[in-house]
mmCIF file of C-alpha atoms in Angstrom:
data_model
loop_
_atom_site.group_PDB
_atom_site.id
_atom_site.type_symbol
_atom_site.label_atom_id
_atom_site.label_comp_id
_atom_site.label_asym_id
_atom_site.label_seq_id
_atom_site.Cartn_x
_atom_site.Cartn_y
_atom_site.Cartn_z
ATOM 1 C CA UNK Q 79 -10.769 -17.156 -2.008
ATOM 2 C CA UNK Q 80 -7.795 -17.465 -4.313
ATOM 3 C CA UNK Q 81 -4.501 -17.332 -2.346
ATOM 4 C CA UNK Q 82 -2.431 -14.220 -2.961
ATOM 5 C CA UNK Q 83 0.436 -14.828 -5.376
ATOM 6 C CA UNK Q 84 3.638 -13.926 -3.458
ATOM 7 C CA UNK Q 85 5.828 -13.809 -6.526
ATOM 8 C CA UNK Q 86 5.409 -10.204 -7.717
ATOM 9 C CA UNK Q 87 6.152 -8.809 -4.265
ATOM 10 C CA UNK Q 88 9.161 -11.066 -3.880
ATOM 11 C CA UNK Q 89 10.549 -10.155 -7.314
ATOM 12 C CA UNK Q 90 10.132 -6.420 -6.548
ATOM 13 C CA UNK Q 91 11.929 -6.854 -3.170
ATOM 14 C CA UNK Q 92 14.680 -8.870 -4.862
ATOM 15 C CA UNK Q 93 15.199 -6.058 -7.299
ATOM 16 C CA UNK Q 94 15.416 -3.545 -4.462
ATOM 17 C CA UNK Q 95 18.017 -5.578 -2.622
ATOM 18 C CA UNK Q 96 20.203 -6.592 -5.565
ATOM 19 C CA UNK Q 97 19.330 -4.158 -8.364
ATOM 20 C CA UNK Q 98 18.628 -7.101 -10.712
ATOM 21 C CA UNK Q 99 16.195 -6.688 -13.542
ATOM 22 C CA UNK Q 100 13.917 -9.712 -13.642
ATOM 23 C CA UNK Q 101 14.022 -11.187 -17.131
ATOM 24 C CA UNK Q 102 10.781 -12.774 -18.350
ATOM 25 C CA UNK Q 103 12.561 -16.032 -19.075
ATOM 26 C CA UNK Q 104 13.547 -16.337 -15.387
ATOM 27 C CA UNK Q 105 10.022 -15.952 -13.975
ATOM 28 C CA UNK Q 106 9.286 -19.689 -14.194
ATOM 29 C CA UNK Q 107 12.447 -20.564 -12.298
ATOM 30 C CA UNK Q 108 11.633 -17.965 -9.648
ATOM 31 C CA UNK Q 109 8.118 -19.335 -9.247
ATOM 32 C CA UNK Q 110 9.398 -22.882 -8.885
ATOM 33 C CA UNK Q 111 11.851 -21.682 -6.287
ATOM 34 C CA UNK Q 112 9.061 -20.066 -4.235
ATOM 35 C CA UNK Q 113 6.836 -23.164 -4.589
ATOM 36 C CA UNK Q 114 9.624 -25.449 -3.367
ATOM 37 C CA UNK Q 115 10.241 -23.192 -0.403
ATOM 38 C CA UNK Q 116 6.517 -23.174 0.545
ATOM 39 C CA UNK Q 117 6.413 -26.938 0.096
ATOM 40 C CA UNK Q 118 9.393 -27.413 2.396
ATOM 41 C CA UNK Q 119 8.500 -24.822 5.043
ATOM 42 C CA UNK Q 120 4.833 -24.071 4.651
ATOM 43 C CA UNK Q 121 5.242 -20.818 6.629
ATOM 44 C CA UNK Q 122 4.954 -18.232 3.883
ATOM 45 C CA UNK Q 123 7.492 -16.624 1.548
ATOM 46 C CA UNK Q 124 9.549 -13.858 3.100
ATOM 47 C CA UNK Q 125 12.886 -12.506 1.880
ATOM 48 C CA UNK Q 126 13.837 -12.142 5.576
ATOM 49 C CA UNK Q 127 14.544 -15.869 5.219
ATOM 50 C CA UNK Q 128 18.181 -15.965 4.027
ATOM 51 C CA UNK Q 129 17.659 -19.402 2.462
ATOM 52 C CA UNK Q 130 14.872 -18.114 0.263
ATOM 53 C CA UNK Q 131 16.834 -14.993 -0.640
ATOM 54 C CA UNK Q 132 19.837 -17.009 -1.726
ATOM 55 C CA UNK Q 133 17.636 -19.393 -3.769
ATOM 56 C CA UNK Q 134 15.864 -16.553 -5.532
ATOM 57 C CA UNK Q 135 19.114 -14.790 -6.310
ATOM 58 C CA UNK Q 136 20.485 -17.964 -7.828
ATOM 59 C CA UNK Q 137 17.251 -18.512 -9.810
ATOM 60 C CA UNK Q 138 17.021 -14.891 -10.943
ATOM 61 C CA UNK Q 139 20.578 -14.337 -12.213
ATOM 62 C CA UNK Q 140 21.783 -15.192 -15.670
ATOM 63 C CA UNK Q 141 25.293 -16.635 -15.210
ATOM 64 C CA UNK Q 142 25.995 -17.901 -18.691
ATOM 65 C CA UNK Q 143 29.620 -17.251 -19.591
ATOM 66 C CA UNK Q 144 32.602 -18.948 -21.134
ATOM 67 C CA UNK Q 145 36.384 -18.785 -21.041
ATOM 68 C CA UNK Q 146 38.077 -15.963 -22.997
ATOM 69 C CA UNK Q 147 34.800 -14.134 -23.605
ATOM 70 C CA UNK Q 148 35.232 -10.718 -25.302
ATOM 71 C CA UNK Q 149 38.711 -11.775 -26.421
ATOM 72 C CA UNK Q 150 39.537 -8.347 -27.901
ATOM 73 C CA UNK Q 151 39.353 -6.825 -24.397
ATOM 74 C CA UNK Q 152 41.451 -9.596 -22.920
ATOM 75 C CA UNK Q 153 44.091 -9.143 -25.630
ATOM 76 C CA UNK Q 154 44.285 -5.445 -24.796
ATOM 77 C CA UNK Q 155 44.580 -6.296 -21.116
ATOM 78 C CA UNK Q 156 47.394 -8.744 -21.784
ATOM 79 C CA UNK Q 157 49.296 -6.763 -24.393
ATOM 80 C CA UNK Q 158 48.867 -3.205 -23.213
ATOM 81 C CA UNK Q 159 47.380 -2.824 -19.751
ATOM 82 C CA UNK Q 160 49.405 -5.325 -17.783
ATOM 83 C CA UNK Q 161 52.797 -4.252 -19.169
ATOM 84 C CA UNK Q 162 51.856 -0.643 -18.522
ATOM 85 C CA UNK Q 163 50.873 -1.398 -14.927
ATOM 86 C CA UNK Q 164 54.095 -3.246 -14.337
ATOM 87 C CA UNK Q 165 56.061 -0.222 -15.521
ATOM 88 C CA UNK Q 166 54.011 2.239 -13.548
ATOM 89 C CA UNK Q 167 53.686 0.494 -10.206
ATOM 90 C CA UNK Q 168 56.494 0.410 -7.711
ATOM 91 C CA UNK Q 169 58.839 -2.527 -7.522
ATOM 92 C CA UNK Q 170 57.383 -5.213 -5.367
ATOM 93 C CA UNK Q 171 53.825 -4.089 -5.958
ATOM 94 C CA UNK Q 172 51.359 -6.987 -6.263
ATOM 95 C CA UNK Q 173 48.850 -6.251 -9.045
ATOM 96 C CA UNK Q 174 45.291 -6.474 -7.793
ATOM 97 C CA UNK Q 175 42.573 -7.679 -10.188
ATOM 98 C CA UNK Q 176 38.878 -7.980 -9.382
ATOM 99 C CA UNK Q 177 36.247 -9.895 -11.346
ATOM 100 C CA UNK Q 178 32.965 -8.401 -10.136
ATOM 101 C CA UNK Q 179 29.986 -10.520 -11.016
ATOM 102 C CA UNK Q 180 32.077 -13.528 -11.753
ATOM 103 C CA UNK Q 181 29.185 -15.994 -12.288
ATOM 104 C CA UNK Q 182 30.560 -19.534 -12.487
ATOM 105 C CA UNK Q 183 34.169 -18.497 -12.512
ATOM 106 C CA UNK Q 184 35.124 -18.536 -16.174
ATOM 107 C CA UNK Q 185 36.256 -14.909 -16.204
ATOM 108 C CA UNK Q 186 38.538 -14.902 -13.131
ATOM 109 C CA UNK Q 187 40.066 -18.232 -14.171
ATOM 110 C CA UNK Q 188 40.720 -16.753 -17.584
ATOM 111 C CA UNK Q 189 42.547 -13.911 -15.864
ATOM 112 C CA UNK Q 190 44.564 -16.430 -13.906
ATOM 113 C CA UNK Q 191 45.594 -18.174 -17.107
ATOM 114 C CA UNK Q 192 46.764 -14.893 -18.666
ATOM 115 C CA UNK Q 193 48.751 -14.039 -15.595
ATOM 116 C CA UNK Q 194 50.470 -17.440 -15.594
ATOM 117 C CA UNK Q 195 51.355 -17.118 -19.281
ATOM 118 C CA UNK Q 196 52.721 -13.654 -18.789
ATOM 119 C CA UNK Q 197 54.840 -14.685 -15.825
ATOM 120 C CA UNK Q 198 52.821 -12.493 -13.421
ATOM 121 C CA UNK Q 199 51.240 -15.202 -11.262
ATOM 122 C CA UNK Q 200 53.706 -14.368 -8.523
ATOM 123 C CA UNK Q 201 53.064 -10.644 -8.843
ATOM 124 C CA UNK Q 202 49.275 -10.524 -9.099
ATOM 125 C CA UNK Q 203 46.149 -11.570 -7.175
ATOM 126 C CA UNK Q 204 42.678 -12.197 -8.540
ATOM 127 C CA UNK Q 205 39.595 -11.611 -6.390
ATOM 128 C CA UNK Q 206 36.264 -12.871 -7.787
ATOM 129 C CA UNK Q 207 32.878 -11.929 -6.331
ATOM 130 C CA UNK Q 208 29.238 -12.652 -7.111
ATOM 131 C CA UNK Q 209 25.931 -12.040 -5.340
ATOM 132 C CA UNK Q 210 24.910 -15.678 -5.957
ATOM 133 C CA UNK Q 211 26.180 -18.259 -3.453
ATOM 134 C CA UNK Q 212 25.260 -20.998 -5.884
ATOM 135 C CA UNK Q 213 27.371 -19.470 -8.615
ATOM 136 C CA UNK Q 214 30.310 -19.191 -6.276
ATOM 137 C CA UNK Q 215 29.944 -22.832 -5.245
ATOM 138 C CA UNK Q 216 30.071 -23.884 -8.900
ATOM 139 C CA UNK Q 217 33.068 -21.530 -9.494
ATOM 140 C CA UNK Q 218 35.041 -23.105 -6.613
ATOM 141 C CA UNK Q 219 34.294 -26.538 -8.010
ATOM 142 C CA UNK Q 220 36.073 -25.409 -11.254
ATOM 143 C CA UNK Q 221 34.519 -28.098 -13.454
ATOM 144 C CA UNK Q 222 33.117 -27.050 -16.828
ATOM 145 C CA UNK Q 223 31.081 -28.439 -19.714
ATOM 146 C CA UNK Q 224 32.186 -28.065 -23.350
ATOM 147 C CA UNK Q 225 29.827 -25.074 -23.621
ATOM 148 C CA UNK Q 226 31.998 -23.016 -21.274
ATOM 149 C CA UNK Q 227 35.101 -24.178 -23.102
ATOM 150 C CA UNK Q 228 33.914 -23.358 -26.640
ATOM 151 C CA UNK Q 229 36.391 -20.563 -27.244
ATOM 152 C CA UNK Q 230 39.238 -21.489 -29.584
ATOM 153 C CA UNK Q 231 41.588 -20.004 -27.002
ATOM 154 C CA UNK Q 232 40.939 -22.942 -24.701
ATOM 155 C CA UNK Q 233 42.306 -25.651 -26.997
ATOM 156 C CA UNK Q 234 45.839 -24.182 -26.696
ATOM 157 C CA UNK Q 235 45.580 -24.445 -22.921
ATOM 158 C CA UNK Q 236 44.309 -28.010 -22.596
ATOM 159 C CA UNK Q 237 47.231 -28.787 -20.249
ATOM 160 C CA UNK Q 238 45.520 -26.576 -17.674
ATOM 161 C CA UNK Q 239 42.436 -28.947 -17.514
ATOM 162 C CA UNK Q 240 41.933 -32.532 -16.347
ATOM 163 C CA UNK Q 241 39.200 -34.907 -17.339
ATOM 164 C CA UNK Q 242 36.325 -35.165 -14.859
ATOM 165 C CA UNK Q 243 33.680 -37.470 -16.317
ATOM 166 C CA UNK Q 244 31.978 -35.530 -19.163
ATOM 167 C CA UNK Q 245 33.434 -32.286 -17.836
ATOM 168 C CA UNK Q 246 36.868 -30.708 -17.540
ATOM 169 C CA UNK Q 247 38.369 -29.617 -14.239
ATOM 170 C CA UNK Q 248 40.943 -26.801 -13.907
ATOM 171 C CA UNK Q 249 44.267 -27.652 -12.363
ATOM 172 C CA UNK Q 250 45.436 -26.235 -9.024
ATOM 173 C CA UNK Q 251 47.921 -24.078 -10.923
ATOM 174 C CA UNK Q 252 44.978 -22.007 -12.090
ATOM 175 C CA UNK Q 253 42.516 -22.332 -9.213
ATOM 176 C CA UNK Q 254 45.066 -21.366 -6.565
ATOM 177 C CA UNK Q 255 45.360 -17.957 -8.215
ATOM 178 C CA UNK Q 256 41.744 -16.897 -7.507
ATOM 179 C CA UNK Q 257 40.003 -16.027 -4.223
ATOM 180 C CA UNK Q 258 36.218 -16.123 -4.240
ATOM 181 C CA UNK Q 259 33.972 -14.065 -1.970
ATOM 182 C CA UNK Q 260 30.230 -13.264 -1.922
ATOM 183 C CA UNK Q 261 29.412 -9.608 -2.591
ATOM 184 C CA UNK Q 262 26.308 -7.677 -3.582
ATOM 185 C CA UNK Q 263 27.239 -4.683 -5.780
ATOM 186 C CA UNK Q 264 24.494 -2.622 -4.046
ATOM 187 C CA UNK Q 265 26.259 -3.088 -0.698
ATOM 188 C CA UNK Q 266 27.894 0.199 0.360
ATOM 189 C CA UNK Q 267 31.052 -1.679 1.436
ATOM 190 C CA UNK Q 268 33.241 -2.668 -1.466
ATOM 191 C CA UNK Q 269 36.359 -4.850 -1.479
ATOM 192 C CA UNK Q 270 39.759 -3.186 -1.162
ATOM 193 C CA UNK Q 271 43.166 -4.780 -1.460
ATOM 194 C CA UNK Q 272 45.272 -5.279 1.685
ATOM 195 C CA UNK Q 273 47.507 -2.324 0.827
ATOM 196 C CA UNK Q 274 44.389 -0.102 0.588
ATOM 197 C CA UNK Q 275 45.439 1.575 -2.658
ATOM 198 C CA UNK Q 276 42.626 0.186 -4.775
ATOM 199 C CA UNK Q 277 42.407 -2.354 -7.580
ATOM 200 C CA UNK Q 278 44.700 -2.070 -10.634
ATOM 201 C CA UNK Q 279 42.076 -3.708 -12.851
ATOM 202 C CA UNK Q 280 38.325 -4.281 -12.367
ATOM 203 C CA UNK Q 281 36.283 -6.376 -14.775
ATOM 204 C CA UNK Q 282 32.570 -5.963 -14.379
ATOM 205 C CA UNK Q 283 31.380 -7.351 -17.700
ATOM 206 C CA UNK Q 284 27.922 -8.396 -18.710
ATOM 207 C CA UNK Q 285 26.725 -7.459 -15.239
ATOM 208 C CA UNK Q 286 25.451 -3.834 -15.530
ATOM 209 C CA UNK Q 287 23.195 -4.850 -18.460
ATOM 210 C CA UNK Q 288 21.169 -6.934 -15.973
ATOM 211 C CA UNK Q 289 20.712 -4.140 -13.447
ATOM 212 C CA UNK Q 290 18.077 -1.483 -13.149
ATOM 213 C CA UNK Q 291 19.185 2.017 -14.231
ATOM 214 C CA UNK Q 292 19.116 3.237 -10.622
ATOM 215 C CA UNK Q 293 21.393 0.389 -9.586
ATOM 216 C CA UNK Q 294 23.793 1.157 -12.465
ATOM 217 C CA UNK Q 295 23.948 4.787 -11.258
ATOM 218 C CA UNK Q 296 24.879 3.545 -7.790
ATOM 219 C CA UNK Q 297 27.384 0.878 -8.854
ATOM 220 C CA UNK Q 298 29.551 2.679 -11.381
ATOM 221 C CA UNK Q 299 30.834 5.407 -9.059
ATOM 222 C CA UNK Q 300 31.621 2.752 -6.426
ATOM 223 C CA UNK Q 301 33.574 0.727 -8.950
ATOM 224 C CA UNK Q 302 35.532 3.901 -9.844
ATOM 225 C CA UNK Q 303 36.209 4.551 -6.168
ATOM 226 C CA UNK Q 304 37.488 0.962 -5.769
ATOM 227 C CA UNK Q 305 40.078 1.565 -8.534
ATOM 228 C CA UNK Q 306 43.579 2.721 -7.749
ATOM 229 C CA UNK Q 307 44.679 5.912 -9.569
ATOM 230 C CA UNK Q 308 45.705 4.766 -13.088
ATOM 231 C CA UNK Q 309 43.593 1.647 -12.673
ATOM 232 C CA UNK Q 310 41.460 0.179 -15.443
ATOM 233 C CA UNK Q 311 37.713 -0.652 -15.664
ATOM 234 C CA UNK Q 312 36.501 -3.171 -18.229
ATOM 235 C CA UNK Q 313 32.770 -3.467 -18.961
ATOM 236 C CA UNK Q 314 31.195 -5.418 -21.781
ATOM 237 C CA UNK Q 315 29.937 -3.846 -25.021
ATOM 238 C CA UNK Q 316 26.389 -4.669 -24.031
ATOM 239 C CA UNK Q 317 26.687 -2.930 -20.657
ATOM 240 C CA UNK Q 318 25.541 0.672 -20.179
ATOM 241 C CA UNK Q 319 28.333 3.106 -20.797
ATOM 242 C CA UNK Q 320 30.145 4.272 -17.652
ATOM 243 C CA UNK Q 321 30.551 7.858 -18.903
ATOM 244 C CA UNK Q 322 27.807 10.322 -18.034
ATOM 245 C CA UNK Q 323 27.060 8.689 -14.678
ATOM 246 C CA UNK Q 324 27.424 11.009 -11.668
ATOM 247 C CA UNK Q 325 30.615 10.090 -9.869
ATOM 248 C CA UNK Q 326 32.415 8.735 -12.948
ATOM 249 C CA UNK Q 327 34.085 12.001 -13.905
ATOM 250 C CA UNK Q 328 37.523 10.447 -13.186
ATOM 251 C CA UNK Q 329 37.255 7.891 -16.003
ATOM 252 C CA UNK Q 330 39.053 8.372 -19.263
ATOM 253 C CA UNK Q 331 37.648 6.248 -22.151
ATOM 254 C CA UNK Q 332 40.147 4.272 -24.190
ATOM 255 C CA UNK Q 333 39.254 3.241 -27.729
ATOM 256 C CA UNK Q 334 40.433 -0.318 -28.495
ATOM 257 C CA UNK Q 335 41.959 -1.156 -31.900
ATOM 258 C CA UNK Q 336 39.001 -3.460 -32.622
ATOM 259 C CA UNK Q 337 36.413 -0.939 -31.492
ATOM 260 C CA UNK Q 338 34.584 -0.487 -28.173
ATOM 261 C CA UNK Q 339 35.864 1.178 -25.067
ATOM 262 C CA UNK Q 340 37.515 0.413 -21.765
ATOM 263 C CA UNK Q 341 38.141 2.995 -19.085
ATOM 264 C CA UNK Q 342 41.131 4.233 -17.142
ATOM 265 C CA UNK Q 343 40.899 6.173 -13.875
ATOM 266 C CA UNK Q 344 42.898 9.367 -13.937
ATOM 267 C CA UNK Q 345 46.020 9.571 -11.756
ATOM 268 C CA UNK Q 346 44.859 12.661 -9.918
ATOM 269 C CA UNK Q 347 41.382 12.209 -8.444
ATOM 270 C CA UNK Q 348 39.507 15.448 -7.478
ATOM 271 C CA UNK Q 349 39.830 16.504 -3.892
ATOM 272 C CA UNK Q 350 36.049 16.709 -3.439
ATOM 273 C CA UNK Q 351 35.192 13.152 -4.386
ATOM 274 C CA UNK Q 352 31.927 12.196 -2.768
ATOM 275 C CA UNK Q 353 32.207 8.387 -3.317
ATOM 276 C CA UNK Q 354 34.885 6.403 -1.561
ATOM 277 C CA UNK Q 355 35.476 2.677 -1.422
ATOM 278 C CA UNK Q 356 34.974 1.108 1.948
ATOM 279 C CA UNK Q 357 36.571 -2.190 3.037
ATOM 280 C CA UNK Q 358 34.336 -5.189 2.481
ATOM 281 C CA UNK Q 359 33.248 -6.244 5.944
ATOM 282 C CA UNK Q 360 33.255 -9.963 6.555
ATOM 283 C CA UNK Q 361 29.716 -11.447 6.619
ATOM 284 C CA UNK Q 362 28.310 -14.896 6.460
ATOM 285 C CA UNK Q 363 27.002 -16.176 3.133
ATOM 286 C CA UNK Q 364 23.536 -16.342 4.688
ATOM 287 C CA UNK Q 365 23.423 -12.678 5.665
ATOM 288 C CA UNK Q 366 20.886 -10.728 3.596
ATOM 289 C CA UNK Q 367 22.137 -7.885 1.397
ATOM 290 C CA UNK Q 368 21.684 -4.378 2.750
ATOM 291 C CA UNK Q 369 19.047 -2.254 0.941
ATOM 292 C CA UNK Q 370 20.256 0.578 -1.260
ATOM 293 C CA UNK Q 371 18.343 3.801 -0.457
ATOM 294 C CA UNK Q 372 20.224 6.252 -2.732
ATOM 295 C CA UNK Q 373 18.652 5.529 -6.129
ATOM 296 C CA UNK Q 374 20.001 8.271 -8.333
ATOM 297 C CA UNK Q 375 19.512 8.034 -12.069
ATOM 298 C CA UNK Q 376 22.365 8.616 -14.527
ATOM 299 C CA UNK Q 377 22.578 12.307 -15.528
ATOM 300 C CA UNK Q 378 22.308 12.748 -19.258
ATOM 301 C CA UNK Q 379 25.074 14.959 -20.611
ATOM 302 C CA UNK Q 380 27.483 14.909 -23.581
ATOM 303 C CA UNK Q 381 30.592 12.872 -23.160
ATOM 304 C CA UNK Q 382 33.531 15.264 -23.083
ATOM 305 C CA UNK Q 383 36.227 13.165 -21.463
ATOM 306 C CA UNK Q 384 39.598 12.622 -23.196
ATOM 307 C CA UNK Q 385 40.099 9.536 -25.264
ATOM 308 C CA UNK Q 386 43.375 7.601 -25.311
ATOM 309 C CA UNK Q 387 43.890 5.794 -28.543
ATOM 310 C CA UNK Q 388 45.264 2.239 -28.404
ATOM 311 C CA UNK Q 389 47.935 3.128 -30.950
ATOM 312 C CA UNK Q 390 49.551 6.008 -29.142
ATOM 313 C CA UNK Q 391 48.156 6.177 -25.547
ATOM 314 C CA UNK Q 392 48.045 9.914 -26.156
ATOM 315 C CA UNK Q 393 44.988 11.983 -25.047
ATOM 316 C CA UNK Q 394 42.892 13.716 -27.592
ATOM 317 C CA UNK Q 395 39.553 15.542 -27.376
ATOM 318 C CA UNK Q 396 36.371 13.550 -27.790
ATOM 319 C CA UNK Q 397 32.864 14.741 -28.575
ATOM 320 C CA UNK Q 398 29.704 12.767 -28.106
ATOM 321 C CA UNK Q 399 28.773 9.848 -30.302
ATOM 322 C CA UNK Q 400 27.273 12.077 -32.973
ATOM 323 C CA UNK Q 401 30.540 14.036 -33.130
ATOM 324 C CA UNK Q 402 32.433 10.831 -33.763
ATOM 325 C CA UNK Q 403 29.940 9.946 -36.501
ATOM 326 C CA UNK Q 404 30.411 13.319 -38.207
ATOM 327 C CA UNK Q 405 34.197 13.096 -37.939
ATOM 328 C CA UNK Q 406 34.160 9.570 -39.447
ATOM 329 C CA UNK Q 407 32.178 10.783 -42.441
ATOM 330 C CA UNK Q 408 34.574 13.623 -42.938
ATOM 331 C CA UNK Q 409 37.556 11.246 -42.835
ATOM 332 C CA UNK Q 410 35.850 8.913 -45.377
ATOM 333 C CA UNK Q 411 35.393 11.870 -47.676
ATOM 334 C CA UNK Q 412 39.107 12.750 -47.215
ATOM 335 C CA UNK Q 413 40.157 9.222 -48.218
ATOM 336 C CA UNK Q 414 41.251 8.132 -44.689
ATOM 337 C CA UNK Q 415 39.147 5.059 -44.107
ATOM 338 C CA UNK Q 416 41.306 3.528 -41.297
ATOM 339 C CA UNK Q 417 40.968 6.734 -39.240
ATOM 340 C CA UNK Q 418 37.295 6.892 -40.118
ATOM 341 C CA UNK Q 419 36.785 3.339 -38.786
ATOM 342 C CA UNK Q 420 38.228 4.241 -35.402
ATOM 343 C CA UNK Q 421 35.893 7.246 -35.135
ATOM 344 C CA UNK Q 422 32.914 5.283 -36.356
ATOM 345 C CA UNK Q 423 33.538 2.507 -33.841
ATOM 346 C CA UNK Q 424 33.533 5.032 -31.013
ATOM 347 C CA UNK Q 425 30.397 6.625 -32.346
ATOM 348 C CA UNK Q 426 28.483 3.362 -32.616
ATOM 349 C CA UNK Q 427 29.586 2.409 -29.100
ATOM 350 C CA UNK Q 428 28.485 5.689 -27.576
ATOM 351 C CA UNK Q 429 25.278 5.947 -29.622
ATOM 352 C CA UNK Q 430 24.121 2.298 -29.942
ATOM 353 C CA UNK Q 431 20.586 3.289 -30.979
ATOM 354 C CA UNK Q 432 21.561 5.854 -33.675
ATOM 355 C CA UNK Q 433 21.081 4.375 -37.160
ATOM 356 C CA UNK Q 434 23.535 6.814 -38.731
ATOM 357 C CA UNK Q 435 26.282 5.613 -36.385
ATOM 358 C CA UNK Q 436 25.976 2.059 -37.556
ATOM 359 C CA UNK Q 437 25.689 3.046 -41.215
ATOM 360 C CA UNK Q 438 28.836 5.067 -40.899
ATOM 361 C CA UNK Q 439 30.620 2.166 -39.169
ATOM 362 C CA UNK Q 440 29.450 -0.173 -41.916
ATOM 363 C CA UNK Q 441 30.761 2.134 -44.662
ATOM 364 C CA UNK Q 442 34.116 2.609 -42.929
ATOM 365 C CA UNK Q 443 34.545 -1.077 -42.313
ATOM 366 C CA UNK Q 444 33.660 -1.887 -45.900
ATOM 367 C CA UNK Q 445 36.240 0.697 -47.063
ATOM 368 C CA UNK Q 446 39.072 -1.050 -45.270
ATOM 369 C CA UNK Q 447 37.902 -4.557 -46.264
ATOM 370 C CA UNK Q 448 36.473 -5.617 -42.896
ATOM 371 C CA UNK Q 449 33.400 -7.121 -44.484
ATOM 372 C CA UNK Q 450 32.241 -9.134 -41.447
ATOM 373 C CA UNK Q 451 32.215 -5.938 -39.342
ATOM 374 C CA UNK Q 452 30.462 -4.091 -42.166
ATOM 375 C CA UNK Q 453 27.782 -6.784 -42.412
ATOM 376 C CA UNK Q 454 27.039 -6.714 -38.694
ATOM 377 C CA UNK Q 455 26.779 -2.926 -38.740
ATOM 378 C CA UNK Q 456 24.522 -2.923 -41.838
ATOM 379 C CA UNK Q 457 22.270 -5.463 -40.152
ATOM 380 C CA UNK Q 458 22.052 -3.390 -36.964
ATOM 381 C CA UNK Q 459 21.288 -0.270 -38.985
ATOM 382 C CA UNK Q 460 18.563 -2.230 -40.792
ATOM 383 C CA UNK Q 461 16.985 -3.162 -37.449
ATOM 384 C CA UNK Q 462 16.996 0.396 -36.196
ATOM 385 C CA UNK Q 463 15.763 1.909 -39.477
ATOM 386 C CA UNK Q 464 12.916 -0.577 -39.638
ATOM 387 C CA UNK Q 465 11.585 0.860 -36.410
ATOM 388 C CA UNK Q 466 11.131 4.297 -38.001
ATOM 389 C CA UNK Q 467 8.285 5.505 -40.273
ATOM 390 C CA UNK Q 468 9.452 4.982 -43.901
ATOM 391 C CA UNK Q 469 9.089 8.665 -44.792
ATOM 392 C CA UNK Q 470 10.925 10.008 -41.715
ATOM 393 C CA UNK Q 471 14.247 11.820 -42.442
ATOM 394 C CA UNK Q 472 17.104 10.055 -40.604
ATOM 395 C CA UNK Q 473 19.313 12.104 -38.329
ATOM 396 C CA UNK Q 474 22.791 12.860 -39.745
ATOM 397 C CA UNK Q 475 21.865 11.320 -43.127
ATOM 398 C CA UNK Q 476 21.406 14.517 -45.179
ATOM 399 C CA UNK Q 477 17.615 14.258 -45.504
ATOM 400 C CA UNK Q 478 17.507 10.590 -46.624
ATOM 401 C CA UNK Q 479 14.390 8.791 -45.375
ATOM 402 C CA UNK Q 480 14.292 5.646 -43.330
ATOM 403 C CA UNK Q 481 12.445 3.707 -46.037
ATOM 404 C CA UNK Q 482 15.172 4.394 -48.637
ATOM 405 C CA UNK Q 483 18.060 3.720 -46.252
ATOM 406 C CA UNK Q 484 16.672 0.459 -44.898
ATOM 407 C CA UNK Q 485 16.564 -0.993 -48.402
ATOM 408 C CA UNK Q 486 20.129 0.143 -49.115
ATOM 409 C CA UNK Q 487 21.319 -1.258 -45.740
ATOM 410 C CA UNK Q 488 19.693 -4.641 -46.492
ATOM 411 C CA UNK Q 489 21.309 -4.820 -49.868
ATOM 412 C CA UNK Q 490 24.703 -3.908 -48.537
ATOM 413 C CA UNK Q 491 24.383 -6.409 -45.703
ATOM 414 C CA UNK Q 492 23.856 -9.196 -48.293
ATOM 415 C CA UNK Q 493 26.890 -7.986 -50.322
ATOM 416 C CA UNK Q 494 29.036 -7.895 -47.156
ATOM 417 C CA UNK Q 495 27.982 -11.412 -46.248
ATOM 418 C CA UNK Q 496 28.976 -12.686 -49.654
ATOM 419 C CA UNK Q 497 32.295 -10.866 -49.511
ATOM 420 C CA UNK Q 498 33.189 -12.285 -46.085
ATOM 421 C CA UNK Q 499 32.178 -15.849 -46.906
#
């Protein structure tokens, strides 16, 4: 009789405990991990064994990152968010920043560098957490290959690194700014700063994209609850949008000058909040994660939260992504391409699978001379349009068919590439 393959059951249980989606490219690593465990122990594969759980978490997570990733968000954090927090918080307040899902440490150490350069290293603390004990061990070692250092921002900060064989090691000036702790985002207990007021900034970037939808629906409201009133949540462009998730009603989206969104928690949370942050109880690294039983899915509804523009920080009404798309087209017709670009960026962010949103973004970017942005948007529109039947009318495109628009988008993408080269 062929022995039963334990991998599918283990992968399913790993997903239940951590919320992780198992990527096809990780299956071989997971299988090798199970086979090594069986070879070493020979007593079956059971996630009740904390050693196997930790090994599978490390094998199943994708922890590729690099310093100063998503630089447009970090620039906004440095230039707008941190000065605003310093003004708003009481004298003597220590800013609390949390890098949730920190992988091998590039993100929290990037935050530490920014704080040092802004003279805030004595007024701020950085907490970094990850579900993977292996990732945390690598983060504490603070040695990195050239791949992690590939951002041009690193070259200007070479004095913060020391040679360590073929790698580069961060100096104590940076590493001393960061505290690492193990945390599973599906645990009901979340970290809270010593003062108990919540975090001023939470970065949970390129994490939600690797979670199942039910896990995203559980994690986002807990991140919101962990924020102090007026605190900021940064997620990556590839992550699922925070708006529309039950429990995230306190978030205000903020449109960045370069496009994309970050979120700010309102200063006056509702009195009937159902999600509250709990202190993160101390537990040993070998303790298994608690299972999440509340597996609500995001509730689909139009986004009707206020947007704060990066230029003025003044609230204004916002519709859903299609509304942004329509407004951008109106502004293009009125000869206001810069305003149209801002609306189109918001529309494409909120409706990433809507061809018209990317076509509108491409036209607006082309109108203001941002040919690289236009080229990317035309290429994305081409991909989406190619998935439709050629004779199908495309939404928000005045009866134009997918077949005609895909040819136009391809031609414009080539023109944009030539213009940006």
